[in-house]
Amino acid sequence: MADSEGPRKDSEEELFGKELGLMHKVIVTGRKIGVGKRFWTALADDERFFHDVMEFVNTRLSNIFTIVRRGKTFSELIVLGKYNNVVHLDSLERDGRSLATAKRRTVELISFSYSPTPETVLAAFERKGLKRPDYEDALEFGAQYPDEQRKRTIVFLVSRIIPGTMCCNAVVLHGNDQMRYFDGNCAFNGGLSCKHVFAGVRESR
């Protein structure tokens, strides 16, 4: 017989226990990277400091996404992306038809306050423990997070710097409230607006 009172809700005591468990994990992780009493005291006593930390975390999380690489063909992913306009598909087909088996990847969008060069972007990836993305990352991101490119232009540097050119091949996702665009082969050598963001990747746990 169904419960007439609806879904069961956790009691305050149960929620408190779960919060204690989560806080213990936070403290253990903090200790691993050298966080000490001074930080925790400031977090507990200083509301402004707590707010600043929260703002930083929220901003960082708004630029981190998890994608599932589903082993689909490039053509299938273009269809799933539901773009209004697609250009330079021929280079995608030339650069790879068989895709990796399904796996999860974390995509982090990196912004700059200036117009970076390819070397600058790749160096920022290395500092953050990120790798250069590939075509499948760009295609899956566009299909799984279609509205992100409406907010800002997203650049995926899908090649190393080409010798003698100081240039990278890039996939670019951009758009606005009405339209979404996919460009499968842009030559990037810097000179983009600081409103552009660059996608780096790492394996998800």
PDB file of C-alpha atoms in Angstrom, residues 63-69 101-108 129-131 137 141 144-145 200-205:
ATOM      1  CA  ASN A  63      33.039  26.857 -15.765  1.00  0.00           C
ATOM      2  CA  ILE A  64      33.436  23.120 -15.058  1.00  0.00           C
ATOM      3  CA  PHE A  65      31.394  20.466 -16.874  1.00  0.00           C
ATOM      4  CA  THR A  66      31.353  16.691 -17.197  1.00  0.00           C
ATOM      5  CA  ILE A  67      30.844  15.124 -20.617  1.00  0.00           C
ATOM      6  CA  VAL A  68      30.346  11.477 -21.528  1.00  0.00           C
ATOM      7  CA  ARG A  69      32.188  10.398 -24.663  1.00  0.00           C
ATOM      8  CA  THR A 101      35.083   4.038 -26.384  1.00  0.00           C
ATOM      9  CA  ALA A 102      32.732   5.786 -23.987  1.00  0.00           C
ATOM     10  CA  LYS A 103      34.354   7.556 -21.037  1.00  0.00           C
ATOM     11  CA  ARG A 104      33.775  10.577 -18.853  1.00  0.00           C
ATOM     12  CA  ARG A 105      35.826  13.740 -19.177  1.00  0.00           C
ATOM     13  CA  THR A 106      35.846  17.002 -17.238  1.00  0.00           C
ATOM     14  CA  VAL A 107      35.851  20.145 -19.376  1.00  0.00           C
ATOM     15  CA  GLU A 108      37.052  23.360 -17.751  1.00  0.00           C
ATOM     16  CA  GLY A 129      46.581  19.949 -14.866  1.00  0.00           C
ATOM     17  CA  LEU A 130      44.461  20.133 -18.022  1.00  0.00           C
ATOM     18  CA  LYS A 131      45.085  18.588 -21.417  1.00  0.00           C
ATOM     19  CA  ASP A 137      35.384  16.623 -26.699  1.00  0.00           C
ATOM     20  CA  PHE A 141      30.281  19.382 -25.280  1.00  0.00           C
ATOM     21  CA  GLN A 144      25.436  17.952 -24.117  1.00  0.00           C
ATOM     22  CA  TYR A 145      25.610  21.649 -23.131  1.00  0.00           C
ATOM     23  CA  GLY A 200      40.807  22.211 -21.407  1.00  0.00           C
ATOM     24  CA  VAL A 201      40.056  18.640 -20.375  1.00  0.00           C
ATOM     25  CA  ARG A 202      40.996  16.009 -17.789  1.00  0.00           C
ATOM     26  CA  GLU A 203      39.834  12.468 -17.162  1.00  0.00           C
ATOM     27  CA  SER A 204      36.905  12.301 -14.736  1.00  0.00           C
ATOM     28  CA  ARG A 205      37.125   9.983 -11.767  1.00  0.00           C
TER      29      ARG A 205
END
